[in-house]
Amino acid sequence: MPLVLALLAGCATHEDGQPVVPSALSSKVRQVDDSGRTLPFQTSHSRRWNGANDGTVFEPCTAVGLEELARLSIDPTTATDAAGTDGQTLRGCRWRYITGKHSGWSIAQFVGNSASLAADKAKFRSGDDIWLADLSINGRVVGLHRSAQLADCDTYVQSGRAGVHTVAMYVGPTPPPPSEICDRALAFTRATISKMPL
């Protein structure tokens, strides 16, 4: 599966903590979620919100506050757009964990329109896809999936007509066991699932 916040007093900040000064671009390209919260980066993608990811108003980039990111050992200043091109299906953010003992780790959360968990399982069922037993978190069904080849693990939660994917990934010389990678994806899912509309 494809693979995301520096929010301080409601505005985006540079790494030095200074507010981002909106450019002419930001006045033409949407920079806020449906609730008016500013994205933690300045996007140049005029079609970041589009017909392929409008099935939920949930915005991963603004869903988690600084305190929650710190509790999860995620560096809020590393938030980047999960989409690499304009009009991409996925909409969300990618973050890196705080360096040190968490070096090599990243987490991403994004949304893309999807009929159901069952449809996602049918779509991703190659020999490289390993679907683990579904879980229940806050009364919601959570799909758990990992790759046989990569050091990654992701969850799927239905929100409206979209799936919310949370992907934990490790890049380094000695990958941790799959259970540790999945634990990180599940921790971020637990931190955000109550904010995902049904």
XYZ file of N, CA, C and O in Angstrom:
792
model
N 0.843 -1.191 0.000
C 0.000 0.000 0.000
C 0.886 1.251 0.000
O 1.968 1.236 0.555
N 0.411 2.306 -0.608
C 1.194 3.515 -0.594
C 1.308 4.100 0.817
O 0.520 3.806 1.689
N 2.281 4.698 0.929
C 2.344 5.350 2.198
C 1.240 6.387 2.176
O 1.183 7.142 1.311
N 2.982 12.812 7.974
C 2.550 13.224 7.209
C 2.302 14.521 7.632
O 1.733 14.896 6.928
N 3.830 18.006 11.671
C 2.621 18.897 11.872
C 3.163 19.906 12.835
O 3.323 19.659 13.972
N 3.512 20.743 12.335
C 3.945 21.695 13.329
C 2.854 22.718 13.489
O 2.802 23.692 12.781
N 1.945 22.526 14.447
C 0.883 23.478 14.704
C 1.173 24.127 16.040
O 1.328 23.467 17.034
N 1.259 25.413 16.010
C 1.527 26.144 17.231
C 0.621 27.359 17.230
O 0.735 28.218 16.373
N -0.279 27.387 18.199
C -1.242 28.480 18.285
C -2.025 28.642 16.988
O -2.336 29.743 16.567
N -2.307 27.489 16.338
C -3.158 27.514 15.157
C -2.488 27.931 13.863
O -3.143 28.172 12.873
N -1.145 28.048 13.841
C -0.497 28.419 12.586
C 0.710 27.540 12.347
O 1.278 26.985 13.276
N 1.108 27.433 11.084
C 2.292 26.647 10.741
C 3.536 27.418 11.131
O 3.547 28.650 11.163
N 4.611 26.691 11.440
C 5.852 27.332 11.844
C 7.024 26.742 11.087
O 6.987 25.618 10.617
N 8.102 27.560 10.980
C 9.361 27.062 10.449
C 10.024 26.219 11.524
O 9.605 26.219 12.687
N 11.128 25.528 11.179
C 11.842 24.718 12.166
C 12.348 25.571 13.324
O 12.511 25.089 14.430
N 12.630 26.886 13.067
C 13.118 27.755 14.142
C 11.990 28.272 15.028
O 12.211 29.046 15.952
N 10.751 27.831 14.751
C 9.622 28.222 15.588
C 8.919 29.492 15.143
O 7.907 29.875 15.707
N 9.443 30.170 14.119
C 8.833 31.402 13.639
C 7.650 31.076 12.730
O 7.676 30.096 11.991
N 6.590 31.895 12.778
C 5.423 31.622 11.936
C 5.778 31.660 10.454
O 6.633 32.425 10.028
N 5.109 30.819 9.692
C 5.256 30.842 8.242
C 4.484 32.050 7.721
O 3.315 32.227 8.048
N 5.138 32.873 6.932
C 4.476 34.031 6.339
C 3.832 33.585 5.043
O 4.520 33.089 4.143
N 2.519 33.689 4.935
C 1.850 33.225 3.719
C 2.375 33.934 2.480
O 2.619 35.133 2.503
N 2.564 33.197 1.432
C 3.010 33.782 0.171
C 1.800 34.014 -0.710
O 0.668 33.685 -0.366
N 2.055 34.575 -1.887
C 0.972 34.789 -2.841
C 0.329 33.460 -3.207
O -0.858 33.377 -3.459
N 1.146 32.391 -3.205
C 0.635 31.067 -3.546
C -0.463 30.639 -2.581
O -1.489 30.121 -2.987
N -0.237 30.872 -1.273
C -1.195 30.390 -0.287
C -2.544 31.084 -0.400
O -3.544 30.555 0.047
N -2.574 32.283 -0.984
C -3.858 32.956 -1.133
C -4.660 32.366 -2.292
O -5.858 32.574 -2.389
N -3.996 31.607 -3.163
C -4.677 31.015 -4.311
C -4.934 29.529 -4.125
O -5.809 28.969 -4.770
N -4.155 28.876 -3.283
C -4.265 27.441 -3.048
C -4.727 27.213 -1.619
O -4.179 27.793 -0.685
N -5.718 26.392 -1.457
C -6.286 26.106 -0.129
C -5.207 25.608 0.825
O -4.477 24.674 0.515
N -5.146 26.202 2.019
C -4.141 25.847 3.007
C -4.750 25.407 4.340
O -4.033 25.233 5.320
N -6.079 25.214 4.384
C -6.759 24.857 5.629
C -7.690 23.668 5.404
O -8.132 23.414 4.286
N -7.981 22.952 6.505
C -8.916 21.835 6.418
C -10.354 22.357 6.471
O -10.582 23.570 6.516
N -11.324 21.460 6.480
C -12.732 21.861 6.480
C -13.138 22.606 7.742
O -14.169 23.280 7.757
N -12.346 22.478 8.819
C -12.639 23.186 10.068
C -11.876 24.500 10.174
O -11.947 25.176 11.198
N -11.102 24.841 9.142
C -10.336 26.089 9.153
C -8.967 25.991 9.808
O -8.306 27.010 9.991
N -8.539 24.774 10.161
C -7.211 24.609 10.763
C -6.148 24.591 9.675
O -6.275 23.890 8.677
N -5.074 25.351 9.890
C -4.004 25.489 8.908
C -3.180 24.220 8.806
O -2.827 23.605 9.815
N -2.855 23.832 7.571
C -1.979 22.687 7.352
C -0.604 22.996 7.933
O -0.194 24.154 7.980
N 0.160 21.982 8.341
C 1.468 22.200 8.940
C 2.578 22.434 7.910
O 3.749 22.449 8.234
N 2.212 22.589 6.663
C 3.144 22.894 5.585
C 2.362 23.704 4.565
O 1.134 23.746 4.586
N 3.069 24.373 3.666
C 2.378 25.130 2.628
C 2.297 24.258 1.388
O 3.321 23.853 0.835
N 1.084 23.947 0.971
C 0.923 23.093 -0.198
C 0.811 23.924 -1.471
O 0.247 25.015 -1.461
N 1.373 23.400 -2.535
C 1.236 24.032 -3.842
C 0.217 23.278 -4.690
O -0.033 23.637 -5.828
N -0.374 22.219 -4.107
C -1.312 21.371 -4.828
C -2.730 21.954 -4.772
O -3.417 21.835 -3.766
N -3.170 22.544 -5.862
C -4.509 23.144 -5.886
C -5.599 22.078 -5.856
O -6.730 22.359 -5.492
N -5.250 20.832 -6.230
C -6.225 19.745 -6.203
C -5.859 18.707 -5.131
O -6.085 17.515 -5.300
N -5.313 19.183 -4.019
C -4.996 18.282 -2.903
C -6.270 17.615 -2.406
O -6.307 16.439 -2.104
N -7.342 18.396 -2.259
C -8.675 17.873 -1.972
C -9.336 17.648 -3.320
O -9.454 18.583 -4.122
N -9.755 16.430 -3.607
C -10.335 16.158 -4.917
C -11.340 15.013 -4.823
O -11.558 14.455 -3.745
N -11.948 14.675 -5.932
C -13.001 13.664 -5.974
C -12.550 12.268 -5.607
O -13.385 11.388 -5.395
N -11.252 12.035 -5.518
C -10.744 10.718 -5.141
C -10.514 10.594 -3.635
O -10.258 9.496 -3.136
N -10.590 11.728 -2.896
C -10.354 11.659 -1.447
C -11.344 12.514 -0.651
O -11.075 12.887 0.488
N -12.502 12.787 -1.246
C -13.494 13.639 -0.575
C -14.566 12.847 0.173
O -15.585 13.400 0.578
N -14.326 11.565 0.381
C -15.315 10.726 1.059
C -15.405 10.944 2.553
O -16.315 10.437 3.211
N -14.447 11.689 3.121
C -14.472 12.037 4.543
C -13.872 13.430 4.714
O -13.009 13.836 3.924
N -14.343 14.150 5.729
C -13.762 15.459 6.031
C -12.531 15.306 6.926
O -11.843 16.288 7.210
N -12.242 14.090 7.376
C -11.089 13.868 8.243
C -9.810 14.295 7.536
O -9.553 13.894 6.407
N -9.012 15.126 8.210
C -7.734 15.596 7.674
C -6.611 15.138 8.600
O -6.439 15.668 9.699
N -5.848 14.134 8.179
C -4.778 13.606 9.027
C -3.761 14.656 9.473
O -3.245 14.582 10.592
N -3.492 15.639 8.634
C -2.440 16.610 8.943
C -2.783 17.536 10.098
O -1.891 18.142 10.697
N -4.060 17.676 10.409
C -4.465 18.571 11.498
C -5.168 17.832 12.636
O -5.646 18.464 13.575
N -5.231 16.518 12.555
C -5.992 15.745 13.539
C -5.279 15.594 14.881
O -5.923 15.460 15.913
N -3.962 15.596 14.872
C -3.209 15.331 16.101
C -2.470 16.583 16.536
O -1.787 17.230 15.729
N -2.592 16.932 17.802
C -1.924 18.104 18.340
C -0.485 17.833 18.739
O -0.013 16.692 18.730
N 0.205 18.889 19.101
C 1.621 18.795 19.454
C 1.864 17.869 20.634
O 2.828 17.099 20.639
N 1.012 17.934 21.651
C 1.213 17.098 22.840
C 1.106 15.626 22.499
O 1.895 14.801 22.980
N 0.126 15.272 21.668
C -0.053 13.877 21.289
C 1.112 13.389 20.432
O 1.602 12.273 20.604
N 1.587 14.240 19.528
C 2.745 13.865 18.716
C 3.963 13.635 19.614
O 4.703 12.662 19.427
N 4.169 14.504 20.587
C 5.305 14.348 21.506
C 5.171 13.057 22.309
O 6.164 12.345 22.515
N 3.963 12.732 22.745
C 3.756 11.497 23.510
C 4.112 10.270 22.678
O 4.604 9.264 23.194
N 3.891 10.364 21.366
C 4.198 9.259 20.462
C 5.640 9.303 19.948
O 6.018 8.488 19.111
N 6.435 10.278 20.416
C 7.835 10.468 20.003
C 7.960 10.838 18.526
O 8.939 10.487 17.862
N 6.974 11.570 18.009
C 6.980 12.022 16.622
C 7.379 13.494 16.595
O 6.900 14.297 17.392
N 8.269 13.835 15.671
C 8.756 15.211 15.539
C 7.770 16.007 14.692
O 7.656 15.775 13.490
N 7.051 16.970 15.275
C 6.027 17.708 14.522
C 6.601 18.569 13.406
O 5.909 18.873 12.442
N 7.874 18.956 13.506
C 8.466 19.824 12.488
C 8.785 19.077 11.195
O 9.176 19.685 10.206
N 8.619 17.747 11.199
C 8.940 16.963 10.006
C 7.727 16.683 9.129
O 7.829 15.940 8.158
N 6.585 17.266 9.445
C 5.361 17.013 8.672
C 5.541 17.416 7.216
O 5.973 18.524 6.915
N 5.209 16.482 6.333
C 5.237 16.760 4.897
C 3.974 16.194 4.266
O 3.324 15.315 4.832
N 3.662 16.699 3.094
C 2.492 16.225 2.371
C 2.732 14.799 1.904
O 3.779 14.491 1.335
N 1.783 13.920 2.156
C 1.919 12.526 1.727
C 1.835 12.398 0.216
O 2.378 11.461 -0.364
N 1.146 13.339 -0.425
C 0.997 13.289 -1.888
C 2.227 13.871 -2.564
O 2.749 14.909 -2.157
N 2.686 13.195 -3.589
C 3.844 13.680 -4.333
C 3.482 14.538 -5.524
O 4.301 15.288 -6.026
N 2.217 14.431 -5.970
C 1.780 15.196 -7.131
C 0.391 15.767 -6.875
O -0.333 15.304 -5.998
N 0.023 16.760 -7.652
C -1.287 17.382 -7.506
C -2.377 16.449 -8.018
O -2.192 15.726 -8.994
N -3.510 16.427 -7.323
C -4.638 15.618 -7.734
C -4.497 14.151 -7.408
O -5.260 13.323 -7.897
N -3.542 13.815 -6.546
C -3.324 12.413 -6.187
C -4.485 11.890 -5.343
O -5.161 12.642 -4.647
N -4.711 10.586 -5.408
C -5.807 9.988 -4.641
C -5.618 10.205 -3.154
O -6.539 10.606 -2.453
N -4.431 9.944 -2.645
C -4.237 10.044 -1.198
C -4.087 11.496 -0.759
O -3.555 12.332 -1.478
N -4.609 11.783 0.441
C -4.501 13.106 1.065
C -4.117 12.891 2.507
O -4.831 12.234 3.260
N -2.969 13.414 2.906
C -2.534 13.225 4.282
C -1.127 13.719 4.519
O -0.596 14.540 3.772
N -0.534 13.205 5.591
C 0.779 13.665 6.030
C 1.709 12.508 6.350
O 1.265 11.398 6.635
N 2.992 12.837 6.328
C 4.038 11.898 6.730
C 4.920 12.635 7.737
O 5.226 13.812 7.573
N 5.313 11.942 8.807
C 6.194 12.498 9.831
C 7.342 11.529 10.104
O 7.204 10.329 9.911
N 8.447 12.064 10.620
C 9.532 11.224 11.125
C 9.478 11.266 12.649
O 9.013 12.231 13.257
N 9.958 10.201 13.245
C 10.056 10.155 14.703
C 11.252 10.976 15.162
O 12.170 11.257 14.379
N 11.247 11.340 16.423
C 12.365 12.076 17.010
C 13.616 11.218 16.865
O 13.583 10.010 17.079
N 14.720 11.856 16.474
C 15.958 11.105 16.243
C 16.494 10.520 17.544
O 16.003 10.807 18.625
N 17.511 9.714 17.437
C 18.048 8.994 18.586
C 17.595 7.562 18.491
O 17.749 6.925 17.451
N 16.975 7.065 19.543
C 16.546 5.662 19.532
C 15.418 5.401 18.533
O 15.120 4.259 18.219
N 14.801 6.481 18.018
C 13.713 6.318 17.045
C 14.170 6.566 15.609
O 13.351 6.660 14.709
N 15.479 6.690 15.396
C 15.997 6.947 14.045
C 15.568 5.839 13.085
O 15.555 4.664 13.449
N 15.237 6.231 11.886
C 14.829 5.272 10.866
C 13.330 5.056 10.781
O 12.845 4.434 9.843
N 12.581 5.587 11.749
C 11.129 5.378 11.797
C 10.383 6.547 11.169
O 10.767 7.710 11.320
N 9.286 6.237 10.507
C 8.373 7.271 10.025
C 6.940 6.749 10.159
O 6.711 5.548 10.278
N 6.017 7.696 10.155
C 4.591 7.353 10.223
C 3.864 8.218 9.198
O 4.243 9.369 8.984
N 2.888 7.658 8.550
C 2.080 8.415 7.596
C 0.619 8.084 7.844
O 0.289 6.982 8.278
N -0.214 9.071 7.599
C -1.652 8.824 7.669
C -2.301 9.574 6.521
O -1.994 10.744 6.289
N -3.143 8.871 5.774
C -3.782 9.502 4.629
C -5.154 8.902 4.393
O -5.477 7.828 4.898
N -5.963 9.631 3.636
C -7.294 9.149 3.269
C -7.388 9.032 1.753
O -6.713 9.753 1.015
N -8.211 8.112 1.327
C -8.529 7.923 -0.082
C -9.880 7.246 -0.151
O -10.183 6.385 0.680
N -10.696 7.629 -1.081
C -12.035 7.050 -1.166
C -11.972 5.542 -1.341
O -11.169 5.023 -2.119
N -12.812 4.848 -0.584
C -12.850 3.387 -0.609
C -14.206 2.940 -0.082
O -14.720 3.512 0.880
N -14.757 1.911 -0.703
C -16.089 1.438 -0.316
C -16.093 0.779 1.053
O -17.048 0.911 1.817
N -15.015 0.047 1.379
C -15.013 -0.708 2.631
C -13.664 -1.379 2.857
O -12.830 -1.450 1.949
N -13.488 -1.898 4.058
C -12.298 -2.686 4.366
C -12.240 -3.918 3.476
O -11.180 -4.296 2.969
N -13.389 -4.535 3.247
C -13.427 -5.718 2.383
C -12.940 -5.389 0.976
O -12.209 -6.172 0.359
N -13.320 -4.218 0.462
C -12.874 -3.800 -0.864
C -11.368 -3.577 -0.876
O -10.686 -3.907 -1.850
N -10.831 -3.022 0.207
C -9.388 -2.792 0.300
C -8.638 -4.121 0.341
O -7.608 -4.285 -0.312
N -9.188 -5.061 1.090
C -8.553 -6.386 1.149
C -8.554 -7.061 -0.212
O -7.595 -7.735 -0.584
N -9.646 -6.885 -0.952
C -9.720 -7.482 -2.287
C -8.720 -6.822 -3.233
O -8.137 -7.481 -4.098
N -8.510 -5.538 -3.055
C -7.583 -4.789 -3.917
C -6.133 -5.145 -3.629
O -5.316 -5.255 -4.546
N -5.814 -5.299 -2.352
C -4.443 -5.598 -1.956
C -4.365 -7.036 -1.451
O -4.458 -7.299 -0.258
N -4.204 -7.960 -2.374
C -4.180 -9.378 -2.016
C -3.140 -10.140 -2.829
O -3.327 -11.286 -3.193
N -2.020 -9.468 -3.107
C -0.943 -10.147 -3.823
C -0.173 -11.040 -2.851
O -0.434 -11.049 -1.651
N 0.795 -11.753 -3.373
C 1.620 -12.608 -2.522
C 2.440 -11.823 -1.523
O 2.925 -12.379 -0.533
N 2.600 -10.510 -1.765
C 3.366 -9.659 -0.857
C 2.502 -9.096 0.275
O 3.007 -8.568 1.242
N 1.181 -9.203 0.150
C 0.264 -8.638 1.143
C -0.084 -9.657 2.211
O -0.491 -10.780 1.907
N 0.083 -9.256 3.458
C -0.273 -10.106 4.594
C -1.323 -9.366 5.418
O -1.039 -8.341 6.039
N -2.552 -9.877 5.397
C -3.620 -9.309 6.211
C -3.690 -10.088 7.519
O -3.867 -11.295 7.525
N -3.541 -9.362 8.620
C -3.623 -9.960 9.945
C -5.077 -9.880 10.422
O -5.928 -9.291 9.755
N -5.362 -10.457 11.563
C -6.731 -10.436 12.085
C -7.193 -9.002 12.341
O -6.427 -8.173 12.852
N -8.446 -8.712 11.973
C -9.026 -7.395 12.250
C -9.069 -7.172 13.756
O -9.178 -8.116 14.547
N -9.004 -5.896 14.138
C -9.069 -5.508 15.543
C -10.272 -4.601 15.758
O -10.853 -4.085 14.798
N -10.598 -4.378 17.012
C -11.624 -3.408 17.363
C -10.988 -2.336 18.240
O -10.398 -2.652 19.278
N -11.083 -1.081 17.805
C -10.562 0.050 18.575
C -11.690 1.069 18.677
O -12.241 1.501 17.658
N -12.060 1.417 19.897
C -13.163 2.364 20.134
C -14.434 1.938 19.408
O -15.178 2.765 18.884
N -14.669 0.628 19.345
C -15.862 0.111 18.705
C -15.826 0.125 17.187
O -16.842 -0.171 16.547
N -14.679 0.437 16.606
C -14.534 0.476 15.151
C -13.694 -0.708 14.686
O -12.729 -1.118 15.341
N -14.030 -1.247 13.527
C -13.245 -2.332 12.945
C -11.994 -1.734 12.307
O -12.065 -0.776 11.530
N -10.842 -2.305 12.637
C -9.556 -1.836 12.122
C -8.873 -2.983 11.404
O -8.603 -4.031 11.998
N -8.619 -2.799 10.123
C -7.864 -3.779 9.355
C -6.384 -3.590 9.610
O -5.916 -2.462 9.771
N -5.645 -4.679 9.665
C -4.203 -4.627 9.925
C -3.487 -5.386 8.813
O -3.780 -6.554 8.559
N -2.539 -4.723 8.178
C -1.901 -5.244 6.969
C -0.404 -4.941 7.014
O 0.012 -3.908 7.503
N 0.383 -5.857 6.475
C 1.812 -5.573 6.329
C 2.325 -6.198 5.056
O 1.665 -7.038 4.449
N 3.496 -5.753 4.669
C 4.134 -6.268 3.465
C 5.092 -7.385 3.842
O 5.761 -7.324 4.881
N 5.171 -8.395 3.000
C 6.110 -9.494 3.250
C 7.545 -9.067 2.965
O 8.482 -9.670 3.472
N 7.730 -8.016 2.165
C 9.066 -7.610 1.726
C 9.623 -6.399 2.462
O 10.833 -6.290 2.642
N 8.750 -5.463 2.857
C 9.206 -4.210 3.454
C 8.989 -4.205 4.957
O 8.179 -4.955 5.480
N 9.721 -3.335 5.640
C 9.554 -3.177 7.082
C 8.473 -2.128 7.320
O 8.748 -0.998 7.752
N 7.218 -2.493 7.006
C 6.108 -1.576 7.193
C 4.875 -2.327 7.673
O 4.799 -3.546 7.587
N 3.929 -1.560 8.207
C 2.668 -2.119 8.670
C 1.655 -0.993 8.630
O 1.995 0.168 8.898
N 0.414 -1.307 8.258
C -0.584 -0.249 8.173
C -1.938 -0.719 8.673
O -2.229 -1.917 8.710
N -2.738 0.263 9.045
C -4.104 0.002 9.483
C -5.070 0.657 8.502
O -4.701 1.579 7.771
N -6.313 0.174 8.517
C -7.371 0.726 7.686
C -8.590 0.922 8.571
O -9.026 -0.004 9.260
N -9.146 2.146 8.546
C -10.385 2.453 9.265
C -11.330 3.134 8.285
O -10.937 4.083 7.586
N -12.565 2.670 8.215
C -13.548 3.291 7.334
C -14.042 4.588 7.957
O -14.376 4.642 9.139
N -14.087 5.649 7.146
C -14.628 6.932 7.575
C -15.452 7.480 6.425
O -14.901 7.896 5.402
N -16.752 7.430 6.559
C -17.619 7.846 5.468
C -17.404 6.956 4.260
O -17.414 5.732 4.355
N -17.139 7.573 3.133
C -16.873 6.833 1.893
C -15.384 6.700 1.623
O -14.964 6.485 0.483
N -14.564 6.829 2.669
C -13.111 6.770 2.499
C -12.486 5.840 3.522
O -13.072 5.541 4.567
N -11.301 5.394 3.205
C -10.507 4.633 4.147
C -9.414 5.530 4.698
O -8.813 6.321 3.957
N -9.178 5.443 5.998
C -8.063 6.150 6.620
C -6.968 5.118 6.841
O -7.163 4.135 7.561
N -5.832 5.335 6.205
C -4.693 4.430 6.305
C -3.631 5.054 7.197
O -3.306 6.233 7.030
N -3.090 4.277 8.110
C -1.976 4.712 8.945
C -0.838 3.736 8.712
O -1.004 2.534 8.913
N 0.303 4.247 8.260
C 1.422 3.404 7.842
C 2.661 3.711 8.681
O 3.146 4.837 8.680
N 3.154 2.714 9.387
C 4.422 2.824 10.105
C 5.485 2.137 9.267
O 5.248 1.071 8.708
N 6.665 2.773 9.179
C 7.728 2.206 8.361
C 9.078 2.403 9.044
O 9.316 3.426 9.684
N 9.927 1.401 8.876
C 11.297 1.493 9.379
C 12.252 1.305 8.212
O 12.087 0.385 7.413
N 13.247 2.188 8.116
C 14.294 2.065 7.113
C 15.622 2.059 7.843
O 15.980 3.037 8.505
N 16.338 0.966 7.755
C 17.615 0.848 8.440
C 18.225 -0.513 8.218
O 17.614 -1.384 7.589
N 19.414 -0.726 8.764
C 20.134 -1.969 8.493
C 19.521 -3.218 9.124
O 19.576 -4.292 8.562
N 18.922 -3.084 10.296
C 18.354 -4.245 10.985
C 16.899 -3.966 11.318
O 16.595 -3.346 12.341
N 15.968 -4.395 10.469
C 14.553 -4.122 10.733
C 14.076 -4.775 12.025
O 14.496 -5.882 12.351
N 13.219 -4.087 12.758
C 12.623 -4.676 13.955
C 11.605 -5.737 13.563
O 11.227 -5.843 12.396
N 11.133 -6.519 14.520
C 10.111 -7.519 14.188
C 8.820 -6.853 13.710
O 8.509 -5.721 14.112
N 8.066 -7.538 12.844
C 6.818 -6.967 12.331
C 5.868 -6.497 13.427
O 5.171 -5.491 13.270
N 5.839 -7.194 14.560
C 4.921 -6.807 15.637
C 5.247 -5.409 16.168
O 4.344 -4.640 16.508
N 6.520 -5.052 16.221
C 6.916 -3.720 16.700
C 6.489 -2.645 15.706
O 6.055 -1.558 16.092
N 6.604 -2.946 14.434
C 6.190 -1.991 13.408
C 4.676 -1.801 13.466
O 4.176 -0.673 13.446
N 3.949 -2.890 13.579
C 2.486 -2.798 13.673
C 2.049 -2.068 14.944
O 1.047 -1.342 14.923
N 2.787 -2.236 16.032
C 2.451 -1.538 17.273
C 2.470 -0.027 17.070
O 1.641 0.697 17.623
N 3.412 0.470 16.263
C 3.487 1.914 16.007
C 2.296 2.374 15.161
O 1.723 3.438 15.413
N 1.944 1.596 14.157
C 0.776 1.960 13.346
C -0.487 1.958 14.197
O -1.339 2.850 14.074
N -0.602 0.991 15.076
C -1.780 0.906 15.943
C -1.806 2.042 16.959
O -2.883 2.581 17.262
N -0.656 2.443 17.494
C -0.609 3.539 18.462
C -1.102 4.834 17.827
O -1.878 5.589 18.437
N -0.687 5.110 16.600
C -1.129 6.332 15.928
C -2.614 6.239 15.570
O -3.347 7.223 15.663
N -3.049 5.057 15.196
C -4.468 4.855 14.908
C -5.302 5.113 16.159
O -6.336 5.785 16.102
N -4.866 4.585 17.290
C -5.595 4.802 18.558
C -5.663 6.289 18.895
O -6.650 6.776 19.456
N -4.600 7.034 18.583
C -4.541 8.470 18.913
C -5.460 9.302 18.039
O -5.805 10.436 18.404
N -5.888 8.772 16.899
C -6.673 9.566 15.953
C -8.063 9.021 15.655
O -8.896 9.741 15.111
N -8.339 7.786 16.001
C -9.578 7.155 15.549
C -10.831 7.863 16.050
O -11.843 7.924 15.340
N -10.773 8.452 17.234
C -11.963 9.143 17.747
C -12.282 10.408 16.952
O -13.384 10.947 17.037
N -11.322 10.892 16.178
C -11.529 12.098 15.373
C -11.993 11.778 13.961
O -12.313 12.678 13.193
N -12.014 10.494 13.620
C -12.442 10.086 12.277
C -13.960 9.958 12.259
O -14.507 9.121 12.972
N -14.656 10.761 11.465
C -16.111 10.622 11.418
C -16.507 9.229 10.963
O -15.797 8.588 10.190
N -17.659 8.753 11.470
C -18.165 7.466 11.024
C -18.576 7.569 9.563
O -18.470 6.681 8.800
